[in-house]
Amino acid sequence: MSTIRLSTRLLLCTRRTSIYLPNASSIGNRAIASAWPTAAAAVRCAPASTRRTFGTASSSRLDSSKPDPASSTSKTRAQLDAEERKLLHEYEKIATHTLEELAIRFDDIGEELGLDDYDVEYANGVLTVGMGEKGTYVINKQPPNKQIWISSPVSGPERFDYDYAKKEWFCRHTKETLGTLLNREISAAFGGEFAMPIS
């Protein structure tokens, strides 16, 4: 009696199970019929780990492993917004302190000199110093640029950025600090040395 050898290669499909016979033409119908239940049962009983899966399930698992560009972008924007808020808060604190110190110093100068037509006003981030015939200074915060702007009766308008390393307000065009400019101009205007409490 001849022995029928079936190939161990099995083709698994989604709805039915079949076996692959290399030489089907040489095997009788009776041999195929007797072999079919045994092979089919073996396939059905095969461990789940040895079965190959098809369809959208594996594709969805692969897709889910990819990073979401929108999430990454949103996270980056959130981080940038947080850093910007921190810088703006720091600017507001430093700029407010600078203007308050200048307001006090300008008021002291008016009292020291006993000037009648001299007036100092500070409100809403704007410092105005009226010095009669010598002109008027307007010094104010500029949050969008994180700067302090000054309108001088001597040198005209100018903008100052804050150097966090040197802790001073400086002009990018002239490289002069705000304190140096005011020291020079106020001293020249009143004929004396009037040091300003800022760099």
Short mmCIF file of C-alpha atoms in Angstrom, two decimals:
data_model
loop_
_atom_site.label_atom_id
_atom_site.label_comp_id
_atom_site.label_asym_id
_atom_site.label_seq_id
_atom_site.Cartn_x
_atom_site.Cartn_y
_atom_site.Cartn_z
CA MET A 1 0.00 0.00 0.00
CA SER A 2 1.45 3.31 -1.04
CA THR A 3 1.73 6.15 1.44
CA ILE A 4 0.24 9.53 0.57
CA ARG A 5 2.33 12.44 1.73
CA LEU A 6 0.62 15.77 2.08
CA SER A 7 2.56 18.99 1.87
CA THR A 8 2.87 20.79 5.21
CA ARG A 9 2.24 24.08 3.48
CA LEU A 10 -1.24 25.26 4.40
CA LEU A 11 -3.09 28.14 2.84
CA LEU A 12 -5.27 29.95 5.37
CA CYS A 13 -8.11 32.09 4.08
CA THR A 14 -10.62 34.31 5.80
CA ARG A 15 -13.71 32.15 5.29
CA ARG A 16 -12.55 28.61 4.47
CA THR A 17 -9.59 26.34 5.06
CA SER A 18 -7.90 24.41 2.27
CA ILE A 19 -4.86 22.23 1.86
CA TYR A 20 -2.26 22.31 -0.84
CA LEU A 21 -1.53 19.01 -2.58
CA PRO A 22 1.51 19.06 -4.89
CA ASN A 23 0.37 16.23 -7.15
CA ALA A 24 -3.40 16.20 -6.95
CA SER A 25 -3.81 14.56 -10.33
CA SER A 26 -1.97 11.45 -9.18
CA ILE A 27 -4.04 10.91 -6.08
CA GLY A 28 -7.38 9.27 -6.16
CA ASN A 29 -10.60 10.85 -5.08
CA ARG A 30 -10.84 8.44 -2.18
CA ALA A 31 -7.44 9.45 -0.80
CA ILE A 32 -8.33 13.15 -1.01
CA ALA A 33 -11.64 12.58 0.73
CA SER A 34 -10.00 10.68 3.57
CA ALA A 35 -7.23 13.22 4.01
CA TRP A 36 -9.42 16.35 3.92
CA PRO A 37 -11.12 16.08 7.40
CA THR A 38 -7.84 15.32 9.12
CA ALA A 39 -5.98 18.24 7.55
CA ALA A 40 -8.85 20.66 8.06
CA ALA A 41 -9.13 19.66 11.72
CA ALA A 42 -5.39 20.18 12.15
CA VAL A 43 -5.66 23.68 10.75
CA ARG A 44 -8.62 24.56 12.98
CA CYS A 45 -6.77 23.32 16.03
CA ALA A 46 -3.57 25.16 15.24
CA PRO A 47 -2.50 27.64 17.96
CA ALA A 48 -3.61 31.20 17.38
CA SER A 49 0.00 32.38 17.45
CA THR A 50 0.79 30.35 14.29
CA ARG A 51 -2.10 31.78 12.30
CA ARG A 52 -1.57 34.64 9.91
CA THR A 53 -4.09 37.43 10.02
CA PHE A 54 -5.34 39.51 7.12
CA GLY A 55 -7.51 42.57 6.68
CA THR A 56 -7.61 46.01 8.23
CA ALA A 57 -6.74 45.06 11.81
CA SER A 58 -2.99 44.82 11.21
CA SER A 59 -3.07 47.99 9.09
CA SER A 60 -4.76 49.94 11.87
CA ARG A 61 -2.14 48.75 14.34
CA LEU A 62 0.62 50.00 12.05
CA ASP A 63 -1.11 53.34 11.50
CA SER A 64 -1.63 53.87 15.22
CA SER A 65 2.12 53.61 15.81
CA LYS A 66 2.83 56.63 13.61
CA PRO A 67 3.18 60.02 15.38
CA ASP A 68 0.39 62.50 14.87
CA PRO A 69 1.86 65.62 13.19
CA ALA A 70 -0.98 67.77 14.49
CA SER A 71 -0.32 66.74 18.09
CA SER A 72 3.40 67.49 17.75
CA THR A 73 2.69 70.88 16.23
CA SER A 74 0.16 71.77 18.93
CA LYS A 75 2.60 70.80 21.66
CA THR A 76 5.33 72.94 20.11
CA ARG A 77 3.01 75.93 19.86
CA ALA A 78 1.95 75.49 23.46
CA GLN A 79 5.57 75.47 24.57
CA LEU A 80 6.34 78.58 22.54
CA ASP A 81 3.29 80.37 23.93
CA ALA A 82 4.37 79.51 27.48
CA GLU A 83 7.88 80.84 26.85
CA GLU A 84 6.50 84.03 25.30
CA ARG A 85 4.21 84.62 28.29
CA LYS A 86 7.16 84.14 30.63
CA LEU A 87 9.32 86.64 28.72
CA LEU A 88 6.49 89.18 28.59
CA HIS A 89 5.90 88.84 32.33
CA GLU A 90 9.61 89.38 33.00
CA TYR A 91 9.66 92.40 30.69
CA GLU A 92 6.63 93.97 32.38
CA LYS A 93 8.22 93.58 35.79
CA ILE A 94 11.54 95.14 34.75
CA ALA A 95 10.03 97.93 32.65
CA THR A 96 7.56 98.91 35.37
CA HIS A 97 10.32 99.02 37.97
CA THR A 98 12.46 101.19 35.67
CA LEU A 99 9.72 103.73 35.03
CA GLU A 100 8.74 103.90 38.69
CA GLU A 101 12.38 104.57 39.70
CA LEU A 102 12.67 107.26 37.01
CA ALA A 103 9.44 108.91 38.16
CA ILE A 104 10.78 109.13 41.72
CA ARG A 105 14.14 110.48 40.55
CA PHE A 106 12.60 113.12 38.28
CA ASP A 107 10.30 114.22 41.09
CA ASP A 108 13.31 114.55 43.43
CA ILE A 109 15.13 116.70 40.87
CA GLY A 110 12.17 119.08 40.68
CA GLU A 111 12.17 119.47 44.47
CA GLU A 112 15.94 119.91 44.63
CA LEU A 113 15.86 122.72 42.08
CA GLY A 114 12.60 124.26 43.35
CA LEU A 115 11.17 124.61 39.84
CA ASP A 116 7.67 126.00 39.48
CA ASP A 117 7.08 124.98 35.87
CA TYR A 118 8.24 121.45 36.45
CA ASP A 119 5.80 118.52 36.51
CA VAL A 120 6.12 114.74 36.73
CA GLU A 121 3.27 112.37 35.93
CA TYR A 122 3.34 108.59 35.72
CA ALA A 123 0.25 106.56 34.79
CA ASN A 124 -0.58 103.47 32.74
CA GLY A 125 3.01 102.79 31.82
CA VAL A 126 3.69 106.32 30.56
CA LEU A 127 6.05 108.74 32.34
CA THR A 128 5.74 112.40 31.35
CA VAL A 129 8.22 114.97 32.65
CA GLY A 130 7.43 118.60 31.82
CA MET A 131 10.39 120.94 32.34
CA GLY A 132 8.90 124.22 31.17
CA GLU A 133 10.97 125.96 28.49
CA LYS A 134 13.47 123.08 28.49
CA GLY A 135 10.90 120.76 26.95
CA THR A 136 9.07 117.58 27.86
CA TYR A 137 10.23 113.98 28.16
CA VAL A 138 7.82 111.15 27.44
CA ILE A 139 9.06 107.70 28.43
CA ASN A 140 6.78 104.68 28.03
CA LYS A 141 6.61 100.91 27.88
CA GLN A 142 6.12 99.17 24.53
CA PRO A 143 5.05 95.57 25.39
CA PRO A 144 4.65 94.23 21.81
CA ASN A 145 8.36 94.94 21.20
CA LYS A 146 9.43 94.48 24.83
CA GLN A 147 11.05 97.92 24.70
CA ILE A 148 11.05 101.29 26.41
CA TRP A 149 10.46 104.23 24.10
CA ILE A 150 11.58 107.74 24.85
CA SER A 151 10.76 111.08 23.28
CA SER A 152 13.47 113.55 24.28
CA PRO A 153 13.38 117.34 23.74
CA VAL A 154 17.13 117.10 23.11
CA SER A 155 17.84 113.92 21.12
CA GLY A 156 14.37 113.10 19.81
CA PRO A 157 12.67 109.67 19.76
CA GLU A 158 14.59 106.53 20.55
CA ARG A 159 13.94 102.90 21.48
CA PHE A 160 15.67 100.81 24.12
CA ASP A 161 15.88 97.04 24.50
CA TYR A 162 16.75 95.26 27.69
CA ASP A 163 19.99 93.30 27.98
CA TYR A 164 19.31 90.55 30.53
CA ALA A 165 22.99 89.66 30.85
CA LYS A 166 24.15 93.24 31.56
CA LYS A 167 20.85 94.25 33.20
CA GLU A 168 20.54 97.50 31.32
CA TRP A 169 18.38 99.22 28.73
CA PHE A 170 20.39 99.98 25.59
CA CYS A 171 19.82 101.57 22.19
CA ARG A 172 20.63 99.29 19.25
CA HIS A 173 21.55 102.25 17.05
CA THR A 174 23.77 104.30 19.33
CA LYS A 175 24.77 101.49 21.77
CA GLU A 176 24.11 104.02 24.56
CA THR A 177 22.18 103.00 27.65
CA LEU A 178 19.01 104.77 28.75
CA GLY A 179 20.65 105.85 32.00
CA THR A 180 23.67 107.34 30.21
CA LEU A 181 21.45 109.33 27.83
CA LEU A 182 19.30 110.76 30.64
CA ASN A 183 22.33 111.52 32.84
CA ARG A 184 23.93 113.50 30.04
CA GLU A 185 20.85 115.41 28.91
CA ILE A 186 19.41 116.25 32.36
CA SER A 187 22.81 117.33 33.68
CA ALA A 188 23.30 119.57 30.63
CA ALA A 189 19.78 121.01 30.95
CA PHE A 190 20.15 122.06 34.60
CA GLY A 191 23.90 122.66 34.79
CA GLY A 192 24.83 119.99 37.34
CA GLU A 193 25.29 116.30 37.90
CA PHE A 194 21.99 114.46 38.15
CA ALA A 195 22.60 110.72 38.21
CA MET A 196 19.65 108.60 37.12
CA PRO A 197 18.99 105.33 39.02
CA ILE A 198 19.16 103.07 35.95
CA SER A 199 21.79 101.79 33.52
#
